[in-house]
Amino acid sequence: MADTTLMSIPGQVDPVPVARDITPRADGRIDLIGLPKDRIRELFAEAGLDPKQAKLRAKQVFHWLYHRGVTEFEAMTDIAKTMRPWLAERFVIGRPEVVEAQHSTDGTRKWLLKTADGHEFEMVFIPDADRGTLCVSSQVGCTLNCRFCHTGTMKLVRNLTPGEIVGQVMLARDALGEWPKGSMAGLDEAEDEGHYTSDGRLLTNIVMMGMGEPLYNFDNVKGALKLVMDGDGLALSKRRITLSTSGVVPMMDRCGEEIGVNLAVSLHAVTKEIRDEIVPLNKKYGIEELLQACADYPGASNARRITFEYVMLKDKNDTDEHARELVRLLKQYKLPAKVNLIPFNPWPGAAYDTSTPERVKRFSDIVFEGGISAPVRTPRGRDIDAACGQLKTAAEKKSRAQRDREAAEAIEA
Ligand code: SAH
Ligand code: SF4
């Protein structure tokens, strides 16, 4: 049972006010993953190293953690042998615990992960011909209740810390065997060793599209992505990172200024009535306000377009008129835009159906004819519930098992 007390969430859709950068551990040691170099230096100084030592050791340790992916202090060969146990007594090199790893028939992989205090969350890896995308979670659950989203039916449990966010990327590198050779990376090593190539990595892109609303956990997402982008850290270009928001308008400017990654916006509807229903945050930040914030997004240009996600819900938001209105709006705000059409991924109990393929095609054609690219996203990993918006953990899985049991009992009866 998780031992974190639930945080209070003011109002319906407001952010979680509690700022935490480290999850306390039962053994009192501090997990270094997720901390910037300066913070590691401070902690080393607080533990008794003199300032010069603290700085040097922080630099070395940082390199081992993020560049080499080691998970034991013992492997840090340029650190004095006597120093390594000293570090291990006080600090740990954490990874989210893997509860379950699943492989889809289409190559998609999903991991059910657990924080040190017992909360479960998920990450998904989607390999394509020319890239490999890791879909990273920012929260356990979500405070927003988009009607078509399975995660949205969970209560928010808590924000993930920077360590738990960057830890997902590190775990994926472990699993794919993508640390420079000589690392301690262990997960699935035998299975994946063969894929490792020194020139082309499998994990090339990151999307903040897992569980949660990243802009309601801004500081921690920023801290984690800084480590991902740091040249001494995981060294992934900001051009290969996309943050998806359901439209937290007041944080969008800071996202562009302070993080600088690509933006995706979950638009999903073009009228107030429909967007209010399917993305309730729209009642707070309406379509016009949202599109204006997109037009003002720092760094957006024709070379770096904003992605507008549009989930295709049968007889809800998928008519020809909706498609034409979408084009009109994107043009009105002069947005450097591309549209991503996502066929709705159904889940048990969902109130919507998936638009027919013909409808999706027609919608896509209209947007294309309007001069805006509108590819249809192929659902991936459906067989393991890894597709967009299907992420939802433990509680739901248990109740599904429960439902199966009940169904079996009903048949017997
Ligand atoms: N909270 C953020 C990011 C996570 S969701 C956001 O809402 O943008 C990633 C994308 O999947 C969003 O565009 C979301 O609207 C979409 N999505 C959610 N549930 C879905 C479902 N059942 N089928 C298809 N797309 C879904
Ligand atoms: Fe939260 Fe995004 Fe799902 Fe909406 S679509 S409930 S914001 S995770």
Short mmCIF file of C-alpha atoms and ligand atoms in Angstrom, two decimals:
data_model
loop_
_atom_site.label_atom_id
_atom_site.label_comp_id
_atom_site.label_asym_id
_atom_site.label_seq_id
_atom_site.Cartn_x
_atom_site.Cartn_y
_atom_site.Cartn_z
CA MET A 1 0.00 0.00 0.00
CA ALA A 2 1.32 3.43 -0.91
CA ASP A 3 2.33 5.48 2.09
CA THR A 4 2.06 8.98 0.71
CA THR A 5 -0.78 10.95 2.19
CA LEU A 6 -3.06 12.36 -0.45
CA MET A 7 -2.54 15.97 -1.35
CA SER A 8 -5.45 18.34 -1.25
CA ILE A 9 -6.42 19.68 -4.61
CA PRO A 10 -8.12 23.05 -4.52
CA GLY A 11 -11.04 23.56 -6.88
CA GLN A 12 -11.82 21.37 -9.84
CA VAL A 13 -8.87 21.86 -12.10
CA ASP A 14 -6.24 23.79 -10.20
CA PRO A 15 -2.63 22.69 -10.05
CA VAL A 16 -1.20 20.72 -7.20
CA PRO A 17 0.46 23.27 -4.93
CA VAL A 18 2.89 20.97 -3.17
CA ALA A 19 6.44 21.35 -4.45
CA ARG A 20 8.61 18.32 -3.81
CA ASP A 21 11.83 17.45 -5.50
CA ILE A 22 12.79 14.28 -3.68
CA THR A 23 10.68 11.34 -2.59
CA PRO A 24 11.69 10.46 0.99
CA ARG A 25 13.03 6.94 1.36
CA ALA A 26 12.52 4.62 4.27
CA ASP A 27 16.29 4.07 4.66
CA GLY A 28 17.00 7.82 4.86
CA ARG A 29 19.38 7.83 1.91
CA ILE A 30 18.91 10.38 -0.84
CA ASP A 31 18.30 9.41 -4.43
CA LEU A 32 20.59 11.47 -6.64
CA ILE A 33 18.62 10.87 -9.82
CA GLY A 34 16.70 13.98 -10.78
CA LEU A 35 19.02 16.42 -9.06
CA PRO A 36 21.01 19.03 -10.96
CA LYS A 37 24.79 19.11 -10.56
CA ASP A 38 24.68 22.07 -8.16
CA ARG A 39 22.26 20.33 -5.86
CA ILE A 40 24.45 17.22 -5.81
CA ARG A 41 27.42 19.45 -4.91
CA GLU A 42 25.42 21.00 -2.05
CA LEU A 43 24.42 17.60 -0.72
CA PHE A 44 28.02 16.38 -0.85
CA ALA A 45 29.12 19.50 1.05
CA GLU A 46 26.37 19.01 3.63
CA ALA A 47 27.54 15.43 4.08
CA GLY A 48 31.00 16.72 4.99
CA LEU A 49 33.13 17.14 1.87
CA ASP A 50 35.09 20.36 1.60
CA PRO A 51 33.85 22.72 -1.13
CA LYS A 52 36.53 21.82 -3.65
CA GLN A 53 36.04 18.08 -3.19
CA ALA A 54 32.27 18.48 -3.30
CA LYS A 55 32.49 20.26 -6.63
CA LEU A 56 34.85 17.76 -8.19
CA ARG A 57 32.93 14.73 -6.95
CA ALA A 58 29.61 16.21 -8.07
CA LYS A 59 31.00 16.67 -11.55
CA GLN A 60 32.31 13.10 -11.71
CA VAL A 61 29.20 11.55 -10.22
CA PHE A 62 26.91 13.55 -12.52
CA HIS A 63 28.79 12.23 -15.53
CA TRP A 64 28.54 8.62 -14.34
CA LEU A 65 24.84 8.97 -13.58
CA TYR A 66 23.57 10.62 -16.70
CA HIS A 67 26.18 9.96 -19.30
CA ARG A 68 27.17 6.42 -18.48
CA GLY A 69 24.01 5.26 -16.78
CA VAL A 70 25.70 3.44 -13.92
CA THR A 71 23.50 2.31 -11.06
CA GLU A 72 26.23 1.53 -8.47
CA PHE A 73 28.82 3.86 -6.95
CA GLU A 74 31.22 0.94 -7.11
CA ALA A 75 31.33 1.30 -10.90
CA MET A 76 32.65 4.88 -10.73
CA THR A 77 36.22 3.95 -11.41
CA ASP A 78 37.74 7.43 -11.24
CA ILE A 79 36.45 7.92 -7.70
CA ALA A 80 38.71 6.69 -4.90
CA LYS A 81 37.90 3.16 -3.75
CA THR A 82 37.35 4.31 -0.17
CA MET A 83 35.02 7.08 -1.24
CA ARG A 84 32.60 4.78 -3.03
CA PRO A 85 31.18 3.10 0.11
CA TRP A 86 30.98 6.53 1.74
CA LEU A 87 28.70 7.62 -1.10
CA ALA A 88 26.69 4.42 -1.02
CA GLU A 89 25.94 4.86 2.68
CA ARG A 90 24.39 8.25 2.09
CA PHE A 91 23.02 8.19 -1.42
CA VAL A 92 21.35 5.91 -3.91
CA ILE A 93 21.14 5.85 -7.68
CA GLY A 94 17.48 5.14 -8.14
CA ARG A 95 15.31 3.94 -10.94
CA PRO A 96 11.56 3.62 -10.78
CA GLU A 97 10.82 0.02 -9.83
CA VAL A 98 9.51 -2.10 -12.72
CA VAL A 99 6.31 -3.85 -11.70
CA GLU A 100 5.54 -5.25 -15.12
CA ALA A 101 6.97 -4.95 -18.63
CA GLN A 102 4.83 -5.75 -21.65
CA HIS A 103 5.69 -6.17 -25.31
CA SER A 104 3.08 -5.54 -28.00
CA THR A 105 2.91 -7.53 -31.21
CA ASP A 106 3.69 -4.28 -33.06
CA GLY A 107 6.91 -3.70 -31.08
CA THR A 108 5.46 -1.16 -28.66
CA ARG A 109 6.58 -1.70 -25.09
CA LYS A 110 4.86 -0.61 -21.92
CA TRP A 111 6.20 -0.59 -18.39
CA LEU A 112 4.18 -0.38 -15.23
CA LEU A 113 6.45 1.42 -12.78
CA LYS A 114 6.36 2.16 -9.08
CA THR A 115 7.72 5.07 -7.04
CA ALA A 116 9.75 4.46 -3.86
CA ASP A 117 6.60 5.27 -1.85
CA GLY A 118 4.45 2.81 -3.73
CA HIS A 119 2.55 4.69 -6.45
CA GLU A 120 2.19 3.14 -9.87
CA PHE A 121 2.52 4.88 -13.20
CA GLU A 122 3.32 3.94 -16.79
CA MET A 123 5.66 4.66 -19.66
CA VAL A 124 5.50 3.49 -23.26
CA PHE A 125 8.16 3.04 -25.95
CA ILE A 126 7.06 3.21 -29.58
CA PRO A 127 9.61 2.12 -32.18
CA ASP A 128 9.21 3.33 -35.76
CA ALA A 129 11.31 2.88 -38.86
CA ASP A 130 13.13 6.18 -38.45
CA ARG A 131 12.76 6.95 -34.76
CA GLY A 132 11.93 5.58 -31.34
CA THR A 133 9.66 7.60 -29.10
CA LEU A 134 9.36 7.33 -25.36
CA CYS A 135 6.03 8.48 -23.97
CA VAL A 136 6.76 9.79 -20.47
CA SER A 137 4.37 10.37 -17.55
CA SER A 138 4.39 13.55 -15.47
CA GLN A 139 1.86 12.70 -12.76
CA VAL A 140 0.26 9.67 -11.13
CA GLY A 141 -3.27 10.17 -12.43
CA CYS A 142 -4.50 13.56 -13.59
CA THR A 143 -6.60 16.35 -12.06
CA LEU A 144 -8.30 17.05 -15.37
CA ASN A 145 -11.14 14.85 -16.47
CA CYS A 146 -11.13 14.85 -20.23
CA ARG A 147 -14.15 12.69 -20.98
CA PHE A 148 -12.46 10.46 -23.56
CA CYS A 149 -9.28 9.82 -21.55
CA HIS A 150 -8.80 6.78 -19.37
CA THR A 151 -6.16 8.48 -17.21
CA GLY A 152 -8.71 11.23 -16.63
CA THR A 153 -10.93 8.80 -14.75
CA MET A 154 -8.19 8.34 -12.12
CA LYS A 155 -7.84 10.78 -9.28
CA LEU A 156 -4.57 12.63 -9.16
CA VAL A 157 -2.42 10.87 -6.62
CA ARG A 158 0.60 13.08 -6.86
CA ASN A 159 3.07 14.85 -9.06
CA LEU A 160 6.08 12.83 -10.13
CA THR A 161 9.42 14.23 -8.98
CA PRO A 162 12.15 15.22 -11.45
CA GLY A 163 13.90 11.95 -10.56
CA GLU A 164 10.83 9.89 -11.32
CA ILE A 165 10.40 11.69 -14.64
CA VAL A 166 14.02 11.56 -15.84
CA GLY A 167 14.18 8.07 -14.29
CA GLN A 168 11.75 6.88 -16.97
CA VAL A 169 14.17 7.93 -19.71
CA MET A 170 17.06 6.30 -17.88
CA LEU A 171 15.14 3.10 -17.38
CA ALA A 172 14.29 3.04 -21.09
CA ARG A 173 17.97 3.43 -21.92
CA ASP A 174 18.73 0.57 -19.51
CA ALA A 175 16.13 -1.63 -21.16
CA LEU A 176 17.25 -0.79 -24.69
CA GLY A 177 20.91 -1.17 -23.77
CA GLU A 178 21.67 2.35 -24.92
CA TRP A 179 24.29 3.58 -22.50
CA PRO A 180 27.82 3.87 -23.80
CA LYS A 181 29.40 0.44 -23.53
CA GLY A 182 30.77 -0.61 -20.19
CA SER A 183 27.73 0.57 -18.27
CA MET A 184 25.99 -1.35 -15.54
CA ALA A 185 22.69 -1.24 -17.40
CA GLY A 186 20.94 -4.47 -16.75
CA LEU A 187 17.29 -4.67 -17.70
CA ASP A 188 16.51 -7.04 -20.52
CA GLU A 189 20.13 -6.79 -21.49
CA ALA A 190 20.43 -10.19 -23.05
CA GLU A 191 17.30 -9.66 -25.06
CA ASP A 192 18.22 -6.30 -26.50
CA GLU A 193 21.96 -6.40 -26.78
CA GLY A 194 21.84 -7.18 -30.47
CA HIS A 195 20.03 -3.96 -31.35
CA TYR A 196 22.67 -1.70 -29.91
CA THR A 197 24.50 0.38 -32.46
CA SER A 198 26.95 3.07 -31.55
CA ASP A 199 25.78 5.45 -34.26
CA GLY A 200 22.00 5.11 -34.16
CA ARG A 201 20.08 4.92 -30.92
CA LEU A 202 16.66 3.37 -30.70
CA LEU A 203 15.41 6.00 -28.26
CA THR A 204 15.53 9.21 -30.26
CA ASN A 205 12.48 11.21 -29.18
CA ILE A 206 10.58 12.00 -26.02
CA VAL A 207 6.96 13.03 -25.73
CA MET A 208 5.42 14.19 -22.47
CA MET A 209 2.20 12.40 -23.34
CA GLY A 210 1.95 9.73 -20.69
CA MET A 211 -0.15 10.06 -17.58
CA GLY A 212 -0.86 13.53 -16.27
CA GLU A 213 -0.83 17.17 -17.33
CA PRO A 214 2.82 18.25 -17.53
CA LEU A 215 2.07 21.96 -17.16
CA TYR A 216 0.42 21.30 -13.80
CA ASN A 217 3.74 19.88 -12.65
CA PHE A 218 5.84 22.54 -14.29
CA ASP A 219 8.87 22.76 -11.98
CA ASN A 220 9.47 19.03 -11.82
CA VAL A 221 8.95 18.54 -15.56
CA LYS A 222 11.31 21.41 -16.22
CA GLY A 223 13.94 19.99 -13.86
CA ALA A 224 13.73 16.58 -15.50
CA LEU A 225 13.83 17.89 -19.07
CA LYS A 226 16.84 20.07 -18.25
CA LEU A 227 18.71 16.89 -17.32
CA VAL A 228 17.53 15.21 -20.49
CA MET A 229 18.74 18.15 -22.60
CA ASP A 230 21.98 18.81 -20.69
CA GLY A 231 25.01 18.09 -22.89
CA ASP A 232 26.71 16.50 -19.86
CA GLY A 233 23.49 14.70 -19.04
CA LEU A 234 21.36 12.60 -21.36
CA ALA A 235 22.13 15.06 -24.15
CA LEU A 236 18.94 14.82 -26.18
CA SER A 237 18.14 17.84 -28.35
CA LYS A 238 15.15 19.98 -27.39
CA ARG A 239 13.99 19.53 -30.98
CA ARG A 240 13.39 15.87 -30.20
CA ILE A 241 11.25 16.57 -27.17
CA THR A 242 7.55 17.44 -27.30
CA LEU A 243 5.38 18.48 -24.40
CA SER A 244 1.64 17.96 -24.76
CA THR A 245 -0.79 20.10 -22.81
CA SER A 246 -4.55 20.07 -22.64
CA GLY A 247 -4.34 23.87 -22.64
CA VAL A 248 -2.97 25.28 -19.39
CA VAL A 249 -2.73 28.74 -20.92
CA PRO A 250 -0.92 30.61 -18.11
CA MET A 251 2.00 28.15 -18.20
CA MET A 252 2.51 27.94 -21.94
CA ASP A 253 4.72 30.99 -22.24
CA ARG A 254 7.01 29.75 -19.48
CA CYS A 255 7.15 26.35 -21.15
CA GLY A 256 8.54 27.96 -24.30
CA GLU A 257 10.83 30.39 -22.49
CA GLU A 258 12.21 28.16 -19.77
CA ILE A 259 12.12 24.68 -21.26
CA GLY A 260 12.08 25.44 -24.99
CA VAL A 261 10.72 22.12 -26.21
CA ASN A 262 8.21 21.55 -29.01
CA LEU A 263 4.60 22.11 -28.07
CA ALA A 264 1.60 19.89 -28.73
CA VAL A 265 -1.85 21.10 -27.77
CA SER A 266 -4.81 18.83 -27.18
CA LEU A 267 -7.40 20.88 -29.03
CA HIS A 268 -9.90 18.14 -29.89
CA ALA A 269 -12.82 20.46 -30.68
CA VAL A 270 -13.55 23.74 -32.42
CA THR A 271 -16.70 24.91 -30.64
CA LYS A 272 -17.05 25.99 -27.04
CA GLU A 273 -19.93 23.62 -26.45
CA ILE A 274 -18.08 20.51 -27.55
CA ARG A 275 -14.71 21.40 -26.05
CA ASP A 276 -16.36 22.27 -22.73
CA GLU A 277 -17.79 18.77 -22.71
CA ILE A 278 -14.76 16.75 -23.72
CA VAL A 279 -11.91 18.88 -22.27
CA PRO A 280 -13.50 20.54 -19.21
CA LEU A 281 -10.44 22.77 -18.73
CA ASN A 282 -11.91 24.69 -21.66
CA LYS A 283 -14.40 26.30 -19.27
CA LYS A 284 -11.44 27.98 -17.65
CA TYR A 285 -9.23 28.68 -20.68
CA GLY A 286 -11.33 28.91 -23.84
CA ILE A 287 -10.39 28.17 -27.42
CA GLU A 288 -9.57 31.78 -28.40
CA GLU A 289 -7.35 32.29 -25.38
CA LEU A 290 -5.64 28.98 -26.05
CA LEU A 291 -4.98 29.70 -29.71
CA GLN A 292 -3.65 33.15 -28.85
CA ALA A 293 -1.21 31.56 -26.38
CA CYS A 294 -0.15 29.21 -29.19
CA ALA A 295 0.39 32.15 -31.54
CA ASP A 296 2.60 33.71 -28.84
CA TYR A 297 4.49 30.49 -28.06
CA PRO A 298 8.21 31.29 -27.90
CA GLY A 299 10.17 29.50 -30.58
CA ALA A 300 7.25 28.42 -32.75
CA SER A 301 7.93 28.91 -36.46
CA ASN A 302 7.31 27.22 -39.75
CA ALA A 303 10.37 25.14 -39.06
CA ARG A 304 9.09 24.27 -35.58
CA ARG A 305 5.37 23.90 -35.83
CA ILE A 306 2.91 23.45 -33.04
CA THR A 307 1.10 20.13 -33.15
CA PHE A 308 -2.64 20.24 -32.62
CA GLU A 309 -3.95 16.93 -31.41
CA TYR A 310 -7.47 16.07 -32.40
CA VAL A 311 -9.08 12.88 -31.11
CA MET A 312 -11.69 11.61 -33.56
CA LEU A 313 -14.92 10.89 -31.70
CA LYS A 314 -17.80 9.46 -33.69
CA ASP A 315 -20.68 11.92 -34.22
CA LYS A 316 -19.14 14.32 -31.74
CA ASN A 317 -16.33 16.38 -33.28
CA ASP A 318 -15.75 14.74 -36.66
CA THR A 319 -17.97 16.47 -39.26
CA ASP A 320 -16.87 18.28 -42.42
CA GLU A 321 -17.90 21.58 -40.80
CA HIS A 322 -15.64 20.87 -37.83
CA ALA A 323 -12.72 20.22 -40.16
CA ARG A 324 -13.34 23.46 -42.06
CA GLU A 325 -13.68 25.41 -38.82
CA LEU A 326 -10.41 23.92 -37.62
CA VAL A 327 -8.64 25.21 -40.72
CA ARG A 328 -10.27 28.63 -40.35
CA LEU A 329 -9.22 28.96 -36.70
CA LEU A 330 -5.63 27.88 -37.29
CA LYS A 331 -5.39 30.38 -40.14
CA GLN A 332 -7.09 33.17 -38.22
CA TYR A 333 -4.37 32.95 -35.57
CA LYS A 334 -1.68 32.51 -38.25
CA LEU A 335 -0.43 29.42 -36.50
CA PRO A 336 2.52 27.43 -37.80
CA ALA A 337 0.49 24.29 -37.27
CA LYS A 338 0.26 20.63 -38.03
CA VAL A 339 -2.72 18.58 -36.99
CA ASN A 340 -2.42 15.10 -35.56
CA LEU A 341 -5.64 13.14 -35.96
CA ILE A 342 -5.89 10.45 -33.31
CA PRO A 343 -8.60 7.83 -33.79
CA PHE A 344 -10.21 7.48 -30.37
CA ASN A 345 -8.78 4.54 -28.44
CA PRO A 346 -11.71 2.96 -26.67
CA TRP A 347 -11.63 1.68 -23.12
CA PRO A 348 -14.27 -0.14 -21.08
CA GLY A 349 -17.00 2.25 -20.01
CA ALA A 350 -15.99 5.12 -22.31
CA ALA A 351 -18.84 7.36 -23.44
CA TYR A 352 -17.61 7.64 -27.04
CA ASP A 353 -16.96 5.61 -30.16
CA THR A 354 -14.17 5.83 -32.70
CA SER A 355 -15.00 7.71 -35.91
CA THR A 356 -15.19 5.49 -38.97
CA PRO A 357 -12.01 5.27 -41.05
CA GLU A 358 -13.87 6.98 -43.94
CA ARG A 359 -14.82 9.89 -41.68
CA VAL A 360 -11.26 10.23 -40.41
CA LYS A 361 -9.96 10.17 -43.98
CA ARG A 362 -12.43 12.81 -45.13
CA PHE A 363 -11.61 15.04 -42.15
CA SER A 364 -7.93 14.68 -42.85
CA ASP A 365 -8.45 15.52 -46.55
CA ILE A 366 -10.33 18.71 -45.74
CA VAL A 367 -7.59 19.92 -43.42
CA PHE A 368 -4.94 18.99 -46.00
CA GLU A 369 -6.89 20.86 -48.68
CA GLY A 370 -6.85 23.85 -46.34
CA GLY A 371 -3.05 23.76 -46.56
CA ILE A 372 -2.35 22.18 -43.17
CA SER A 373 -0.76 18.80 -42.76
CA ALA A 374 -3.11 16.40 -40.95
CA PRO A 375 -1.78 12.86 -40.77
CA VAL A 376 -3.76 10.18 -39.00
CA ARG A 377 -1.89 8.63 -36.13
CA THR A 378 -1.94 4.85 -36.22
CA PRO A 379 -2.83 3.49 -32.81
CA ARG A 380 0.08 1.55 -31.36
CA GLY A 381 0.24 -1.06 -28.67
CA ARG A 382 -3.52 -1.48 -28.41
CA ASP A 383 -3.17 -5.14 -27.45
CA ILE A 384 -1.34 -4.12 -24.27
CA ASP A 385 -3.45 -1.02 -23.56
CA ALA A 386 -0.51 1.22 -24.37
CA ALA A 387 -2.24 3.48 -26.91
CA CYS A 388 -2.86 7.17 -26.31
CA GLY A 389 -5.13 7.84 -23.41
CA GLN A 390 -5.31 4.24 -22.28
CA LEU A 391 -2.81 4.54 -19.48
CA LYS A 392 -4.40 3.78 -16.20
CA THR A 393 -2.91 1.62 -13.53
CA ALA A 394 -3.43 -0.79 -10.66
CA ALA A 395 -6.84 0.14 -9.35
CA GLU A 396 -8.44 -0.19 -12.74
CA LYS A 397 -6.63 -3.39 -13.60
CA LYS A 398 -7.84 -4.96 -10.41
CA SER A 399 -11.37 -3.93 -11.07
CA ARG A 400 -11.14 -5.34 -14.57
CA ALA A 401 -10.01 -8.66 -13.11
CA GLN A 402 -12.85 -8.28 -10.67
CA ARG A 403 -15.25 -7.70 -13.54
CA ASP A 404 -13.96 -10.82 -15.30
CA ARG A 405 -14.49 -12.83 -12.14
CA GLU A 406 -17.98 -11.47 -11.80
CA ALA A 407 -18.72 -12.28 -15.43
CA ALA A 408 -17.48 -15.85 -14.90
CA GLU A 409 -19.58 -16.19 -11.77
CA ALA A 410 -22.62 -14.87 -13.59
CA ILE A 411 -22.18 -17.47 -16.32
CA GLU A 412 -21.83 -20.26 -13.75
CA ALA A 413 -24.93 -19.05 -11.96
N1 SAH B 1 -2.28 15.65 -20.42
C1 SAH B 1 -1.67 15.95 -21.65
C2 SAH B 1 -0.76 14.86 -22.18
C3 SAH B 1 -1.17 13.42 -22.01
S1 SAH B 1 -2.41 12.76 -23.07
C4 SAH B 1 -2.70 16.31 -22.68
O1 SAH B 1 -3.86 16.08 -22.44
O2 SAH B 1 -2.32 16.84 -23.71
C5 SAH B 1 -1.68 12.60 -24.69
C6 SAH B 1 -2.71 12.74 -25.83
O3 SAH B 1 -3.61 11.60 -25.88
C7 SAH B 1 -3.62 13.95 -25.64
O4 SAH B 1 -3.80 14.63 -26.85
C8 SAH B 1 -4.90 13.31 -25.19
O5 SAH B 1 -5.98 14.16 -25.39
C9 SAH B 1 -4.94 12.06 -26.03
N2 SAH B 1 -5.88 11.05 -25.57
C10 SAH B 1 -6.33 10.85 -24.31
N3 SAH B 1 -7.19 9.82 -24.28
C11 SAH B 1 -7.30 9.34 -25.53
C12 SAH B 1 -8.01 8.26 -26.12
N4 SAH B 1 -8.78 7.45 -25.38
N5 SAH B 1 -7.89 8.06 -27.44
C13 SAH B 1 -7.08 8.84 -28.17
N6 SAH B 1 -6.37 9.87 -27.68
C14 SAH B 1 -6.47 10.13 -26.36
FE1 SF4 B 2 -5.30 14.54 -18.14
FE2 SF4 B 2 -4.40 14.77 -20.67
FE3 SF4 B 2 -6.05 12.75 -19.96
FE4 SF4 B 2 -6.98 15.25 -20.12
S1 SF4 B 2 -6.17 14.00 -21.82
S2 SF4 B 2 -7.40 13.79 -18.46
S3 SF4 B 2 -5.23 16.41 -19.37
S4 SF4 B 2 -3.98 13.09 -19.20
#
